[in-house]
PDB file of C-alpha atoms in Angstrom:
ATOM      1  CA  MET X   1      32.288 -22.707  43.603  1.00  0.00           C
ATOM      2  CA  ASN X   2      31.785 -25.452  41.628  1.00  0.00           C
ATOM      3  CA  ILE X   3      28.769 -25.161  39.428  1.00  0.00           C
ATOM      4  CA  ALA X   4      26.834 -27.865  37.564  1.00  0.00           C
ATOM      5  CA  LEU X   5      24.127 -26.763  35.124  1.00  0.00           C
ATOM      6  CA  ILE X   6      21.351 -28.924  33.728  1.00  0.00           C
ATOM      7  CA  ALA X   7      18.800 -28.272  31.604  1.00  0.00           C
ATOM      8  CA  HIS X   8      15.858 -30.187  29.980  1.00  0.00           C
ATOM      9  CA  ASP X   9      14.796 -29.706  27.069  1.00  0.00           C
ATOM     10  CA  ALA X  10      12.005 -27.149  27.334  1.00  0.00           C
ATOM     11  CA  LYS X  11      14.036 -25.022  29.902  1.00  0.00           C
ATOM     12  CA  LYS X  12      17.284 -24.766  27.482  1.00  0.00           C
ATOM     13  CA  GLU X  13      16.481 -21.210  26.779  1.00  0.00           C
ATOM     14  CA  LEU X  14      15.763 -20.489  30.706  1.00  0.00           C
ATOM     15  CA  MET X  15      19.051 -21.562  31.215  1.00  0.00           C
ATOM     16  CA  VAL X  16      20.790 -19.966  28.773  1.00  0.00           C
ATOM     17  CA  GLN X  17      18.670 -16.367  29.711  1.00  0.00           C
ATOM     18  CA  PHE X  18      19.641 -16.951  33.369  1.00  0.00           C
ATOM     19  CA  CYS X  19      23.083 -17.397  32.391  1.00  0.00           C
ATOM     20  CA  ILE X  20      23.473 -14.101  30.534  1.00  0.00           C
ATOM     21  CA  ALA X  21      21.825 -12.401  33.284  1.00  0.00           C
ATOM     22  CA  TYR X  22      24.099 -13.615  35.853  1.00  0.00           C
ATOM     23  CA  CYS X  23      27.031 -14.197  33.670  1.00  0.00           C
ATOM     24  CA  GLY X  24      29.469 -12.068  35.968  1.00  0.00           C
ATOM     25  CA  VAL X  25      28.630 -13.795  38.920  1.00  0.00           C
ATOM     26  CA  LEU X  26      28.959 -17.468  36.793  1.00  0.00           C
ATOM     27  CA  SER X  27      32.403 -16.223  35.480  1.00  0.00           C
ATOM     28  CA  ARG X  28      34.208 -16.281  38.805  1.00  0.00           C
ATOM     29  CA  HIS X  29      33.596 -19.694  39.910  1.00  0.00           C
ATOM     30  CA  ASN X  30      33.897 -23.309  38.113  1.00  0.00           C
ATOM     31  CA  LEU X  31      30.875 -24.860  35.685  1.00  0.00           C
ATOM     32  CA  CYS X  32      30.284 -27.886  34.315  1.00  0.00           C
ATOM     33  CA  ALA X  33      27.024 -29.212  32.912  1.00  0.00           C
ATOM     34  CA  THR X  34      25.328 -31.514  30.549  1.00  0.00           C
ATOM     35  CA  GLY X  35      26.682 -31.470  26.976  1.00  0.00           C
ATOM     36  CA  THR X  36      24.121 -29.332  25.247  1.00  0.00           C
ATOM     37  CA  THR X  37      23.122 -27.289  28.197  1.00  0.00           C
ATOM     38  CA  GLY X  38      26.672 -26.577  28.759  1.00  0.00           C
ATOM     39  CA  LYS X  39      27.362 -25.743  24.833  1.00  0.00           C
ATOM     40  CA  LEU X  40      24.093 -23.401  24.547  1.00  0.00           C
ATOM     41  CA  VAL X  41      25.684 -21.276  27.730  1.00  0.00           C
ATOM     42  CA  SER X  42      29.031 -21.266  26.683  1.00  0.00           C
ATOM     43  CA  GLU X  43      28.170 -20.156  22.921  1.00  0.00           C
ATOM     44  CA  ALA X  44      25.717 -16.977  24.446  1.00  0.00           C
ATOM     45  CA  THR X  45      27.740 -16.149  27.580  1.00  0.00           C
ATOM     46  CA  GLY X  46      31.513 -17.337  26.602  1.00  0.00           C
ATOM     47  CA  LEU X  47      31.929 -18.198  30.016  1.00  0.00           C
ATOM     48  CA  SER X  48      34.553 -21.414  30.469  1.00  0.00           C
ATOM     49  CA  ILE X  49      32.212 -24.508  30.848  1.00  0.00           C
ATOM     50  CA  PHE X  50      33.214 -28.724  31.405  1.00  0.00           C
ATOM     51  CA  LYS X  51      31.061 -30.254  29.430  1.00  0.00           C
ATOM     52  CA  PHE X  52      30.201 -33.915  30.134  1.00  0.00           C
ATOM     53  CA  LEU X  53      27.922 -36.108  28.075  1.00  0.00           C
ATOM     54  CA  SER X  54      24.929 -35.084  27.227  1.00  0.00           C
ATOM     55  CA  GLY X  55      21.442 -35.910  29.796  1.00  0.00           C
ATOM     56  CA  SER X  56      20.407 -38.554  27.629  1.00  0.00           C
ATOM     57  CA  GLN X  57      23.821 -40.356  26.950  1.00  0.00           C
ATOM     58  CA  GLY X  58      24.380 -40.501  30.744  1.00  0.00           C
ATOM     59  CA  GLY X  59      25.801 -36.759  31.421  1.00  0.00           C
ATOM     60  CA  SER X  60      23.552 -36.217  34.543  1.00  0.00           C
ATOM     61  CA  GLN X  61      24.309 -39.357  36.175  1.00  0.00           C
ATOM     62  CA  GLN X  62      28.288 -38.178  35.753  1.00  0.00           C
ATOM     63  CA  ILE X  63      27.537 -35.084  37.239  1.00  0.00           C
ATOM     64  CA  ALA X  64      26.020 -36.949  39.872  1.00  0.00           C
ATOM     65  CA  SER X  65      28.894 -39.403  40.341  1.00  0.00           C
ATOM     66  CA  ARG X  66      31.355 -35.487  41.077  1.00  0.00           C
ATOM     67  CA  ILE X  67      28.508 -34.818  43.324  1.00  0.00           C
ATOM     68  CA  ALA X  68      29.144 -38.184  45.377  1.00  0.00           C
ATOM     69  CA  CYS X  69      32.730 -37.095  45.590  1.00  0.00           C
ATOM     70  CA  ASN X  70      31.835 -33.691  46.673  1.00  0.00           C
ATOM     71  CA  GLU X  71      33.028 -32.022  43.646  1.00  0.00           C
ATOM     72  CA  ILE X  72      30.163 -30.104  42.982  1.00  0.00           C
ATOM     73  CA  ASP X  73      29.132 -27.296  45.587  1.00  0.00           C
ATOM     74  CA  LEU X  74      25.617 -25.884  44.155  1.00  0.00           C
ATOM     75  CA  LEU X  75      23.243 -27.403  40.986  1.00  0.00           C
ATOM     76  CA  LEU X  76      21.470 -25.592  39.209  1.00  0.00           C
ATOM     77  CA  PHE X  77      18.558 -27.651  37.143  1.00  0.00           C
ATOM     78  CA  PHE X  78      15.564 -26.313  35.139  1.00  0.00           C
ATOM     79  CA  ARG X  79      13.104 -28.800  35.262  1.00  0.00           C
ATOM     80  CA  ASP X  80      10.277 -29.409  32.951  1.00  0.00           C
ATOM     81  CA  PRO X  81       7.242 -30.530  35.419  1.00  0.00           C
ATOM     82  CA  LEU X  82       4.649 -31.248  32.867  1.00  0.00           C
ATOM     83  CA  THR X  83       6.826 -33.553  30.685  1.00  0.00           C
ATOM     84  CA  GLN X  84       7.353 -37.073  32.054  1.00  0.00           C
ATOM     85  CA  LYS X  85      10.829 -38.311  31.249  1.00  0.00           C
ATOM     86  CA  PRO X  86      12.736 -41.529  30.814  1.00  0.00           C
ATOM     87  CA  ASN X  87      14.910 -40.821  32.715  1.00  0.00           C
ATOM     88  CA  GLU X  88      12.890 -40.161  35.745  1.00  0.00           C
ATOM     89  CA  PRO X  89      14.401 -42.398  38.112  1.00  0.00           C
ATOM     90  CA  ASP X  90      18.135 -40.759  37.287  1.00  0.00           C
ATOM     91  CA  GLN X  91      16.952 -37.320  38.382  1.00  0.00           C
ATOM     92  CA  ALA X  92      15.822 -38.250  41.519  1.00  0.00           C
ATOM     93  CA  SER X  93      18.575 -40.414  42.407  1.00  0.00           C
ATOM     94  CA  LEU X  94      20.586 -36.939  41.114  1.00  0.00           C
ATOM     95  CA  LEU X  95      18.674 -34.965  44.043  1.00  0.00           C
ATOM     96  CA  ARG X  96      18.427 -37.836  46.782  1.00  0.00           C
ATOM     97  CA  LEU X  97      22.248 -37.118  45.950  1.00  0.00           C
ATOM     98  CA  CYS X  98      22.159 -33.366  46.680  1.00  0.00           C
ATOM     99  CA  ASP X  99      19.893 -34.281  50.033  1.00  0.00           C
ATOM    100  CA  VAL X 100      22.976 -36.587  50.971  1.00  0.00           C
ATOM    101  CA  HIS X 101      25.391 -34.426  50.868  1.00  0.00           C
ATOM    102  CA  ASN X 102      24.050 -31.031  51.275  1.00  0.00           C
ATOM    103  CA  ILE X 103      24.672 -29.425  47.941  1.00  0.00           C
ATOM    104  CA  PRO X 104      22.086 -26.520  47.378  1.00  0.00           C
ATOM    105  CA  VAL X 105      19.605 -27.111  44.380  1.00  0.00           C
ATOM    106  CA  ALA X 106      17.283 -25.140  42.408  1.00  0.00           C
ATOM    107  CA  THR X 107      15.055 -26.749  40.350  1.00  0.00           C
ATOM    108  CA  ASN X 108      13.666 -23.737  38.601  1.00  0.00           C
ATOM    109  CA  ILE X 109      14.421 -19.349  38.026  1.00  0.00           C
ATOM    110  CA  ALA X 110      13.246 -18.412  41.601  1.00  0.00           C
ATOM    111  CA  THR X 111      14.896 -20.557  43.641  1.00  0.00           C
ATOM    112  CA  ALA X 112      18.101 -20.045  41.335  1.00  0.00           C
ATOM    113  CA  GLU X 113      18.316 -16.568  41.625  1.00  0.00           C
ATOM    114  CA  ALA X 114      17.615 -16.551  45.373  1.00  0.00           C
ATOM    115  CA  LEU X 115      20.621 -18.813  45.127  1.00  0.00           C
ATOM    116  CA  ILE X 116      22.860 -16.969  43.172  1.00  0.00           C
ATOM    117  CA  HIS X 117      22.209 -13.826  44.618  1.00  0.00           C
ATOM    118  CA  ALA X 118      23.395 -15.521  48.105  1.00  0.00           C
ATOM    119  CA  LEU X 119      26.698 -16.941  46.308  1.00  0.00           C
ATOM    120  CA  GLU X 120      27.141 -13.250  45.366  1.00  0.00           C
ATOM    121  CA  ARG X 121      26.874 -11.913  48.634  1.00  0.00           C
ATOM    122  CA  GLY X 122      29.068 -14.582  49.990  1.00  0.00           C
ATOM    123  CA  ASP X 123      26.295 -16.299  52.255  1.00  0.00           C
ATOM    124  CA  LEU X 124      26.885 -19.703  50.416  1.00  0.00           C
ATOM    125  CA  ASP X 125      30.219 -20.159  51.740  1.00  0.00           C
ATOM    126  CA  TRP X 126      29.087 -22.575  54.481  1.00  0.00           C
ATOM    127  CA  ARG X 127      31.330 -25.129  52.817  1.00  0.00           C
ATOM    128  CA  ASN X 128      34.054 -25.039  55.162  1.00  0.00           C
ATOM    129  CA  ILE X 129      32.063 -25.213  58.306  1.00  0.00           C
ATOM    130  CA  VAL X 130      29.427 -28.432  57.240  1.00  0.00           C
ATOM    131  CA  ASN X 131      32.911 -29.826  55.344  1.00  0.00           C
ATOM    132  CA  PRO X 132      36.091 -28.781  56.731  1.00  0.00           C
ATOM    133  CA  LYS X 133      37.713 -31.342  54.748  1.00  0.00           C
ATOM    134  CA  ARG X 134      36.928 -29.441  51.030  1.00  0.00           C
TER     135      ARG X 134
END
């Protein structure tokens, strides 16, 4: 599966800790991330991660374009709900694309853990049924 990682500044350490905890599962998949998040996770885990631009420079939009092209299967987007972001319209668009293309998305640690456990069990291999062209 192709998994995208995005984390707001206040959630980057949480993303790093999550990826350390689930490094074994994540290592069996193709990972991409916005620039800073990808750099931090890669340095902490040794995971191979394709890095887009930083989120503020368009990295989230690059990931959104991959979602629109059916090139992302799962999005882990650790958002900071307490701080308003200047690029919130872009983030809303990203989440809308996940809904349009039936991409599982986690915006917090609880949902991310549920998805990663489902991924580990093989429960998320539904994509061939939903999108047989993949």
